[in-house]
mmCIF file of C-alpha atoms in Angstrom:
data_model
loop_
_atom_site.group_PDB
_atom_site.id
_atom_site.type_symbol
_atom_site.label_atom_id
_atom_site.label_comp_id
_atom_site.label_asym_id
_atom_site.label_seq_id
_atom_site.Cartn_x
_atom_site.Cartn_y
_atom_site.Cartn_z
ATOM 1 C CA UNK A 173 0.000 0.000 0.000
ATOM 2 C CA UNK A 174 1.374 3.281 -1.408
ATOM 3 C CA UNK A 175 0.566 6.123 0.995
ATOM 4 C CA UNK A 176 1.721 9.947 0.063
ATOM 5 C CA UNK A 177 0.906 12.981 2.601
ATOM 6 C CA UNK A 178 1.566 16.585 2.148
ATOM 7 C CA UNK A 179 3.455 17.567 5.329
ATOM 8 C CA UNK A 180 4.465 21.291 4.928
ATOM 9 C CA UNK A 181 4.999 24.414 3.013
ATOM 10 C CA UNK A 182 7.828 26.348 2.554
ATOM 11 C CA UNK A 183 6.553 29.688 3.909
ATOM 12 C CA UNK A 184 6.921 30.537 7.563
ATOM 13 C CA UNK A 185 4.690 32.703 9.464
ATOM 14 C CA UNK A 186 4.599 36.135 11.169
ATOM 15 C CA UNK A 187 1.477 35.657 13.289
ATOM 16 C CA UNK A 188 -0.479 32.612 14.992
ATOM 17 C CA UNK A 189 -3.092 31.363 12.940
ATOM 18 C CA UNK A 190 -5.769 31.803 15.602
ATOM 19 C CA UNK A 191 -8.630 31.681 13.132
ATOM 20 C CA UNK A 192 -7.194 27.915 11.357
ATOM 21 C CA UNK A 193 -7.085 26.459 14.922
ATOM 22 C CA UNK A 194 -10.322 27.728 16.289
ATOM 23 C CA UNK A 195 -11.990 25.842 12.774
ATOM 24 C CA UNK A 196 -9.627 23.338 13.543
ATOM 25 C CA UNK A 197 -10.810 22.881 17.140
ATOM 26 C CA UNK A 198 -14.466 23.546 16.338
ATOM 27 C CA UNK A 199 -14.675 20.833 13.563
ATOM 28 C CA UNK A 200 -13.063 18.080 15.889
ATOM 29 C CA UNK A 201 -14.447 18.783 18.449
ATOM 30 C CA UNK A 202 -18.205 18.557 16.893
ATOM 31 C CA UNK A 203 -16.645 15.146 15.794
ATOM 32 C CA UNK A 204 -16.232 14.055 18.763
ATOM 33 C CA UNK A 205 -19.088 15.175 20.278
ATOM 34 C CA UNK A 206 -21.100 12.970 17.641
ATOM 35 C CA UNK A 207 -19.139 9.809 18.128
ATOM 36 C CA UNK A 208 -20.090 10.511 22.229
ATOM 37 C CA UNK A 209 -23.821 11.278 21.574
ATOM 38 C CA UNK A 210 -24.230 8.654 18.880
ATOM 39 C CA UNK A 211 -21.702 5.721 19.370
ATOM 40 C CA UNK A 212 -24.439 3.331 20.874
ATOM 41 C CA UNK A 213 -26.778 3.720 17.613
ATOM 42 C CA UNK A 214 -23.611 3.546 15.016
ATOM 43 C CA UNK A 215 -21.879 0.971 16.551
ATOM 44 C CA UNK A 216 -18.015 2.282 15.784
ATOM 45 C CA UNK A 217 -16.673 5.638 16.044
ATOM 46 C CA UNK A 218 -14.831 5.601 13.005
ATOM 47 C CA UNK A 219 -18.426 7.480 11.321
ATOM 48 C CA UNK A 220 -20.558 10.449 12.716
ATOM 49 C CA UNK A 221 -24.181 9.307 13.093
ATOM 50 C CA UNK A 222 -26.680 9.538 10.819
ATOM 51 C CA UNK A 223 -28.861 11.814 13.119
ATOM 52 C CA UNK A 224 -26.401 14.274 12.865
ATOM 53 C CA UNK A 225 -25.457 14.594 9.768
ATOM 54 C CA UNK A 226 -29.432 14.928 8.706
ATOM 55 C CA UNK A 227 -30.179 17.318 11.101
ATOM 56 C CA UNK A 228 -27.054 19.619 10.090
ATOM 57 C CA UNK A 229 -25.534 18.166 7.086
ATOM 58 C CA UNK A 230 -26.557 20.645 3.701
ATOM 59 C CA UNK A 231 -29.161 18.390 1.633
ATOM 60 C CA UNK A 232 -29.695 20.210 -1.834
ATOM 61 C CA UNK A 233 -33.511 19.781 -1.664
ATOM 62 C CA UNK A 234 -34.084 21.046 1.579
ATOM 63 C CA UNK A 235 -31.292 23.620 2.679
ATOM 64 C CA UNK A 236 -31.572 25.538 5.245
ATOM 65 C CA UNK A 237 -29.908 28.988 6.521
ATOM 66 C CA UNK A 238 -28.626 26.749 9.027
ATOM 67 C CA UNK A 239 -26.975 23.811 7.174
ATOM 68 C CA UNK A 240 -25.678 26.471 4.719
ATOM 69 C CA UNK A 241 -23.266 27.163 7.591
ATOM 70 C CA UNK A 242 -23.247 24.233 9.583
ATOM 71 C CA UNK A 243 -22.573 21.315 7.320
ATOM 72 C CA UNK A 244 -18.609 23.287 6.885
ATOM 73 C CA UNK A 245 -17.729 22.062 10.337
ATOM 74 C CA UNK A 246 -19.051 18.632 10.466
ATOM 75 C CA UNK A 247 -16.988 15.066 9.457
ATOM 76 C CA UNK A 248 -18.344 12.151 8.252
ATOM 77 C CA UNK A 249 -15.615 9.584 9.669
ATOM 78 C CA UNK A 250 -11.881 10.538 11.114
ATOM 79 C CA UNK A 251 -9.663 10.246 8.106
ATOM 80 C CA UNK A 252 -12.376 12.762 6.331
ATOM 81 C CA UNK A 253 -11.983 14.609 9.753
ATOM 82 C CA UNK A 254 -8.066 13.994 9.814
ATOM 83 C CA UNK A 255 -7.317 14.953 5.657
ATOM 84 C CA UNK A 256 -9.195 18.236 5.688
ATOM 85 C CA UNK A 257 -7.812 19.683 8.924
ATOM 86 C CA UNK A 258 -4.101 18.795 7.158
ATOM 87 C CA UNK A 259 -5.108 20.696 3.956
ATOM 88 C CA UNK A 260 -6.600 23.475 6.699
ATOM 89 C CA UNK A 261 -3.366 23.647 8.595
ATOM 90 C CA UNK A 262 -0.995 23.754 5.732
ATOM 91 C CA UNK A 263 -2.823 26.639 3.394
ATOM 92 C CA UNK A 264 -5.135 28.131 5.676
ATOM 93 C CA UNK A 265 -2.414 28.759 7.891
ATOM 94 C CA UNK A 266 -0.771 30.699 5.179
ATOM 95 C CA UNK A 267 -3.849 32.830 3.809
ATOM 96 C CA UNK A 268 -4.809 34.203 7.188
ATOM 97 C CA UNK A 269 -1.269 35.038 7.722
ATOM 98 C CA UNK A 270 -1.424 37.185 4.561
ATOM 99 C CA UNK A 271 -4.939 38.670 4.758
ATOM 100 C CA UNK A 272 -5.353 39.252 8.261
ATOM 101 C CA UNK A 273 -7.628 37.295 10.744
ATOM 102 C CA UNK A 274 -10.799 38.921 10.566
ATOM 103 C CA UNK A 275 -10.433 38.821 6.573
ATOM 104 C CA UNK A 276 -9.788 34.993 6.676
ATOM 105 C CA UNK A 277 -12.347 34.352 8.816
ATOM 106 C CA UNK A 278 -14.623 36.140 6.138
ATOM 107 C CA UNK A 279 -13.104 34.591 3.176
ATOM 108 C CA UNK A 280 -13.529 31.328 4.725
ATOM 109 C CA UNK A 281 -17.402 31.356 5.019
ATOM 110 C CA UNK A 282 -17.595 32.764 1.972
ATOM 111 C CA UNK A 283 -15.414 29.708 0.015
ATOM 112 C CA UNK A 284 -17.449 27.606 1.560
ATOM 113 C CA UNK A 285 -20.944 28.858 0.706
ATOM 114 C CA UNK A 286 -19.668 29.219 -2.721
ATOM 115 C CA UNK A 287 -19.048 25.530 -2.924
ATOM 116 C CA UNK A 288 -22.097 24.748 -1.006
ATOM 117 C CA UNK A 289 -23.584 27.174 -3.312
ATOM 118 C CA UNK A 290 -22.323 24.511 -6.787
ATOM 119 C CA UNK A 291 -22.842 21.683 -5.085
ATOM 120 C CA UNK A 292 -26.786 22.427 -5.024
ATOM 121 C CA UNK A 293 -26.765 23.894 -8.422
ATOM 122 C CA UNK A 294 -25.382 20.807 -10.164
ATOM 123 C CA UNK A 295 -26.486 17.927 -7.658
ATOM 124 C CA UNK A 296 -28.295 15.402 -9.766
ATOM 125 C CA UNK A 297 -31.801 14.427 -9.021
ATOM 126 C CA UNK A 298 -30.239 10.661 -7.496
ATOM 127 C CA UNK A 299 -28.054 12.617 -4.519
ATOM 128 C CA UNK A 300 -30.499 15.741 -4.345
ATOM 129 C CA UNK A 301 -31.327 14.165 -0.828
ATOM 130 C CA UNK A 302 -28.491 13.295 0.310
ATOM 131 C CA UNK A 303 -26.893 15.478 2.947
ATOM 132 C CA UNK A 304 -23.184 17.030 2.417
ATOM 133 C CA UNK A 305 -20.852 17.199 5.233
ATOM 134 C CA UNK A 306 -17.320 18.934 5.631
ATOM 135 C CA UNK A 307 -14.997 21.657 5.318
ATOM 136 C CA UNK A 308 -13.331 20.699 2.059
ATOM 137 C CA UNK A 309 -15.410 23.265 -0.120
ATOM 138 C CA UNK A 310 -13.929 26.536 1.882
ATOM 139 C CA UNK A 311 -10.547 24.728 2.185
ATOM 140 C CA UNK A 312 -10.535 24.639 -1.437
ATOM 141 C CA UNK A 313 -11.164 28.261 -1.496
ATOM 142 C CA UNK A 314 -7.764 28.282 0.447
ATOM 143 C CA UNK A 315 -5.665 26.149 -2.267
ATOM 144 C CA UNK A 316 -7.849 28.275 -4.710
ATOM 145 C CA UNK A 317 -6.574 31.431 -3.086
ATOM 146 C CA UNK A 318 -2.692 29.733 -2.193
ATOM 147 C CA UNK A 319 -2.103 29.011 -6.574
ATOM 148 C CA UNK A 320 -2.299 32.962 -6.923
ATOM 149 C CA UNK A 321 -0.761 34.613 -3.896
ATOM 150 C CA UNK A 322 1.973 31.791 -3.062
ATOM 151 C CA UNK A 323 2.741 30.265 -6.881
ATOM 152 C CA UNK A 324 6.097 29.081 -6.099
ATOM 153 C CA UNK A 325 6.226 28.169 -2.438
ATOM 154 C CA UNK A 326 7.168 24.704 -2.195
ATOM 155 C CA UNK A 327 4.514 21.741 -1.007
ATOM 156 C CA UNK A 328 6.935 19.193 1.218
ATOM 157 C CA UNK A 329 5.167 15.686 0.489
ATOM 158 C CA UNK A 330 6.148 12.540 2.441
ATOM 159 C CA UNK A 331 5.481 8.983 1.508
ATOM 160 C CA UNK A 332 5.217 5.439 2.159
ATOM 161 C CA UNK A 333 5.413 2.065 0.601
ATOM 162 C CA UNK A 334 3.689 -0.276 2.927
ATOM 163 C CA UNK A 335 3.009 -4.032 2.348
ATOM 164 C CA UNK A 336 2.877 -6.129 5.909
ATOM 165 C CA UNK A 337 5.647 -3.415 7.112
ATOM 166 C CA UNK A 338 6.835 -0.026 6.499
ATOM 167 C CA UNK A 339 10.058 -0.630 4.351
ATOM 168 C CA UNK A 340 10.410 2.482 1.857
ATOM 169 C CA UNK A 341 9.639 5.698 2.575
ATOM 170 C CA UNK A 342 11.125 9.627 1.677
ATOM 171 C CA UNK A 343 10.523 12.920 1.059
ATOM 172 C CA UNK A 344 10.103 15.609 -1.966
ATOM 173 C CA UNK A 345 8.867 18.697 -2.745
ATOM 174 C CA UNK A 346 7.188 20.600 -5.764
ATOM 175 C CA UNK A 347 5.957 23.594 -6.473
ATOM 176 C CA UNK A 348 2.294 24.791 -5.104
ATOM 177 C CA UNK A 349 1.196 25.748 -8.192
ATOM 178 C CA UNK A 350 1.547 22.054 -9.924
ATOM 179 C CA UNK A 351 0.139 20.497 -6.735
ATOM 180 C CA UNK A 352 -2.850 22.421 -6.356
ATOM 181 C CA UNK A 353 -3.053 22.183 -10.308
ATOM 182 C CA UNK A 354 -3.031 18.901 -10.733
ATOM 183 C CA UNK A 355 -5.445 18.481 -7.619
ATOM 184 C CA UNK A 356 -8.526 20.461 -9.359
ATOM 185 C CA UNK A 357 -8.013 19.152 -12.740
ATOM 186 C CA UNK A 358 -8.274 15.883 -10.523
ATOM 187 C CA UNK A 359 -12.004 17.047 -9.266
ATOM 188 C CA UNK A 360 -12.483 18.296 -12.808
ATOM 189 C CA UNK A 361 -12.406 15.026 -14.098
ATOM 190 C CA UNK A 362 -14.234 13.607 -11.093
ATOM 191 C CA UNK A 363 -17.450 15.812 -11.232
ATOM 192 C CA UNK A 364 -17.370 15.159 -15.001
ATOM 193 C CA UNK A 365 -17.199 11.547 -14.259
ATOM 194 C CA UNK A 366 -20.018 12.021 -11.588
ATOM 195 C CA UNK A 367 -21.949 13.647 -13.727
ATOM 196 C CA UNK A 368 -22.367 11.288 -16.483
ATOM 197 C CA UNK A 369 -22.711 8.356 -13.696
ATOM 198 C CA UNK A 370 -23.871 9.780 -10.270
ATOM 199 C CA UNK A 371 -22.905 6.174 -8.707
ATOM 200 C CA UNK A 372 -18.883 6.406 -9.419
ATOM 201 C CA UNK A 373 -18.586 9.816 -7.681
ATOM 202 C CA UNK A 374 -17.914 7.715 -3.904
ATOM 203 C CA UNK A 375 -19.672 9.957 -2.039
ATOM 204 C CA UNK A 376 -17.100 13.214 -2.848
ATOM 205 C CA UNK A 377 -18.502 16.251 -3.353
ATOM 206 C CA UNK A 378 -16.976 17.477 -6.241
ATOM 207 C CA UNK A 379 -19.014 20.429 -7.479
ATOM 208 C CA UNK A 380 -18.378 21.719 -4.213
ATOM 209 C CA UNK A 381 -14.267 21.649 -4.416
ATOM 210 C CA UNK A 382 -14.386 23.112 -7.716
ATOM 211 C CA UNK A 383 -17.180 26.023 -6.401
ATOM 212 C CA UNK A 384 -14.644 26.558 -3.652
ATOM 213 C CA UNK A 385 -11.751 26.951 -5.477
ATOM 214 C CA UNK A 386 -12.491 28.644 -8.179
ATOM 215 C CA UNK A 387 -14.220 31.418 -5.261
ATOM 216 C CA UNK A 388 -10.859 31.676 -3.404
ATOM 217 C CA UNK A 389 -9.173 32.320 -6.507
ATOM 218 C CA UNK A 390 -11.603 34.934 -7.640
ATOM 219 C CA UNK A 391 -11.265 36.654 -4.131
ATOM 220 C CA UNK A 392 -7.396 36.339 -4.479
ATOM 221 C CA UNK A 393 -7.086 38.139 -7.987
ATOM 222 C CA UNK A 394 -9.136 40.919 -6.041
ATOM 223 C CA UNK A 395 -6.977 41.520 -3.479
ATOM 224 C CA UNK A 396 -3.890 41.708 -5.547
ATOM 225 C CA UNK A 397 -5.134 43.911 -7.791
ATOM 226 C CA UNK A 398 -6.549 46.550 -4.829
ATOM 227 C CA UNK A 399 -2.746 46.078 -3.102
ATOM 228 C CA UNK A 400 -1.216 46.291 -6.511
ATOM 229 C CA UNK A 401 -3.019 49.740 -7.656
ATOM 230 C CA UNK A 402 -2.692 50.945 -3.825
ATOM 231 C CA UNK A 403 0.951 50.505 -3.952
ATOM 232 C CA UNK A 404 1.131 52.763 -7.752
ATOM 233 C CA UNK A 405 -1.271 55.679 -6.401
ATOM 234 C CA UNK A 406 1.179 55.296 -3.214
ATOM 235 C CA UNK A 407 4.274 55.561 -5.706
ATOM 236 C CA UNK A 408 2.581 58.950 -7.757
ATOM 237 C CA UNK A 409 2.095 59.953 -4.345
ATOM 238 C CA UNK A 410 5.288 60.055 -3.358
ATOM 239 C CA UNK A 411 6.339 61.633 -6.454
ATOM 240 C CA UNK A 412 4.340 64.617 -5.365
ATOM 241 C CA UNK A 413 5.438 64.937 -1.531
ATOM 242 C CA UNK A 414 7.353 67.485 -0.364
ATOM 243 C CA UNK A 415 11.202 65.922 0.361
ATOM 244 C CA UNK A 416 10.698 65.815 3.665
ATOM 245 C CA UNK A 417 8.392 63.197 3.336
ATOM 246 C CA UNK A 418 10.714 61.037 1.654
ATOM 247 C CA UNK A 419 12.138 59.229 4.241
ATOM 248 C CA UNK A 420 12.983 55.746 3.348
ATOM 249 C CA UNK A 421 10.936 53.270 5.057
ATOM 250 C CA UNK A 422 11.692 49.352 4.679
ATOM 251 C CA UNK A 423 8.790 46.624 5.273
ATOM 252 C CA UNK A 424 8.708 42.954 6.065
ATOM 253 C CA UNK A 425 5.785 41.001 5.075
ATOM 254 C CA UNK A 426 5.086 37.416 3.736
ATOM 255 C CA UNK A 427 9.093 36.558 3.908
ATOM 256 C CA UNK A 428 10.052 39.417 1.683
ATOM 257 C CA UNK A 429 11.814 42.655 2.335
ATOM 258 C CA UNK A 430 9.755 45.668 0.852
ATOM 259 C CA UNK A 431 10.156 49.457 0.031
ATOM 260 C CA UNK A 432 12.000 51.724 0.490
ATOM 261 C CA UNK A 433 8.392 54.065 1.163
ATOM 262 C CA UNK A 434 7.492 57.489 2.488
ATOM 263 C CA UNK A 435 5.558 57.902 5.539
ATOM 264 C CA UNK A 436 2.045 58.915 3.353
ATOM 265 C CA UNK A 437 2.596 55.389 1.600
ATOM 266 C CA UNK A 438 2.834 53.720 4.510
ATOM 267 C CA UNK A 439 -0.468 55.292 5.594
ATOM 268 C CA UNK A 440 -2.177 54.534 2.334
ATOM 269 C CA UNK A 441 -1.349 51.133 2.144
ATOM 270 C CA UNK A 442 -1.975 50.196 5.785
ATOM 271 C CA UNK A 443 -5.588 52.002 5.387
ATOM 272 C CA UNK A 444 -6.452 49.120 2.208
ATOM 273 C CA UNK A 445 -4.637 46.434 4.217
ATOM 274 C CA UNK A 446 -1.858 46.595 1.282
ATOM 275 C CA UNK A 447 0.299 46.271 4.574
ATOM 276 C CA UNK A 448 -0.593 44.726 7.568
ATOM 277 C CA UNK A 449 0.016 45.765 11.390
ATOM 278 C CA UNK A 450 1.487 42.734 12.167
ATOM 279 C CA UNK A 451 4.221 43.278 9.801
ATOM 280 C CA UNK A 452 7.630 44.799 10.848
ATOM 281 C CA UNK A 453 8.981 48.266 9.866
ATOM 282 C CA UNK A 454 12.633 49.849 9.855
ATOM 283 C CA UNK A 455 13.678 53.498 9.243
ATOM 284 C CA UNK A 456 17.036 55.345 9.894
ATOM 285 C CA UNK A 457 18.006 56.050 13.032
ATOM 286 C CA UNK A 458 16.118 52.887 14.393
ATOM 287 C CA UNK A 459 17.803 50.194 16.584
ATOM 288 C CA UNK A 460 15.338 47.172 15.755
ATOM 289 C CA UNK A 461 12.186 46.555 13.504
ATOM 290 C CA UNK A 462 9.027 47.385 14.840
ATOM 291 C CA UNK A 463 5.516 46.444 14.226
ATOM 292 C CA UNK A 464 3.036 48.695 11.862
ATOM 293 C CA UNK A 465 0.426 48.269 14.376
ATOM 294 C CA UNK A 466 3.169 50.951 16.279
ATOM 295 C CA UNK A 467 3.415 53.073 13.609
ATOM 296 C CA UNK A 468 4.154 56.790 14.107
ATOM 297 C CA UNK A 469 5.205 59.496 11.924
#
């Protein structure tokens, strides 16, 4: 048995990813709490019960405001549980680093209503009542969102070979762009596949990976353009101040060294979230790099 598990990106972090480990605590724990409220009518605890799931799982014919939101944070077994919350830790981790908490926690309701929002729109009549569960549409809105703001950051992969005992295993990496491009054309031809035969779909979702991705990668081009055109008006700004405003001003943010900037750019960008608080600043006649969030000119 061949086994092959992303295990890391090459991009390291300036702040905690508070918002990925409160989703990541809220979905297992709401696993957990299924398998304890439902064990005795499943039998095992390697599924959540079917109570559960129909009471809060999204069914295309008969959504509700509710299940909109609350099918995103519910598992149907632990290795669905287990793969997401890897995908979750691994990108998410990276987008809310880049876009800010609040902003992440936004984008992520929004990836996933988006693929909730495909999944009813092309569910076939057969599966129409049949209730979706987990949080792989919005964490697709995270890969969606990872191929455009993080092209070339490097997906660490480990694998296995595995027959009656581990006796080969290794490591590699390749670029996030071919991963996470080769992943949706992999749903592509899966929700083509289930489309033409509902049966051979297995139970994945895949309308709703493809509604999420392509959602987080819509949002992404958006905020790259509004940081890319608030960085030029900041430039013909600068061209205009007086020269006492042209102090040079040096920015860290997402691993890369930035500027030099005047003081009214700094402003400008900080006021679209071009530049983030958490990020670190440096000016002459500083001793150390200081956060934005401290600011003062």
């Amino acid at each position: 048995m061949f086994f092959l598990i992303p295990v890391g990106v090459d991009y390291r972090t300036d702040r905690w990813p508070i918002v990925t480990f409160s989703i990541i605590g809220l979905c297992t724990g709401l696993y957990l709490l299924g398998v304890y409220l439902f064990v005795e009518q499943i039998g095992t605890i390697n599924q959540l019960s079917d109570p559960m799931i129909d009471r809060f799982g999204l069914v295309p014919n008969r959504a509700t405001p509710t299940t909109w939101v609350s099918h995103m944070f519910l598992h149907a077994g632990f290795l669905h549980l287990l793969g997401n919350m890897v995908y979750l830790f691994l990108f998410g981790a990276v987008i809310e680093d880049m876009i800010g908490r609040v902003k992440f926690a936004a984008f992520f309701l929004i990836g996933g209503l988006a693929a909730a929002a495909v999944h009813i729109i092309f569910s076939a009549p057969s599966s129409a009542d049949i209730p979706m569960v987990g949080a792989s549409g919005a964490i697709s809105s995270c890969l969606g969102a990872f191929v455009i703001l993080q092209p070339q950051t490097q997906v660490q992969f480990r694998y296995f070979l595995w027959l009656f005992i581990p006796f080969l295993n290794g490591e590699f990496t390749l670029p996030s762009w071919l991963v996470i491009s080769f992943w949706f054309l992999k749903d592509v031809i899966g929700f083509v596949v289930n489309t033409i035969n509902p049966h051979a779909g297995g139970g994945i979702a895949f309308g709703a990976h493809i509604g999420g991705a392509i959602a987080g990668l819509v949002i992404a081009v958006g905020l790259r353009a509004i940081q890319s055109s608030s960085r030029k008006n900041s430039r013909k700004d600068m061209d205009s101040e007086p020269s006492m405003d042209h102090r040079c001003i040096y920015v860290q943010q997402d691993g890369q060294k930035l500027g030099p900037y005047s003081p009214k750019e700094i402003r400008s960008m900080l006021q679209v979230s071009a530049l983030y608080p958490e990020s670190y600043y440096w000016q002459e006649g500083m001793t150390e790099w200081q956060s934005l969030d401290k600011y003062r000119d």
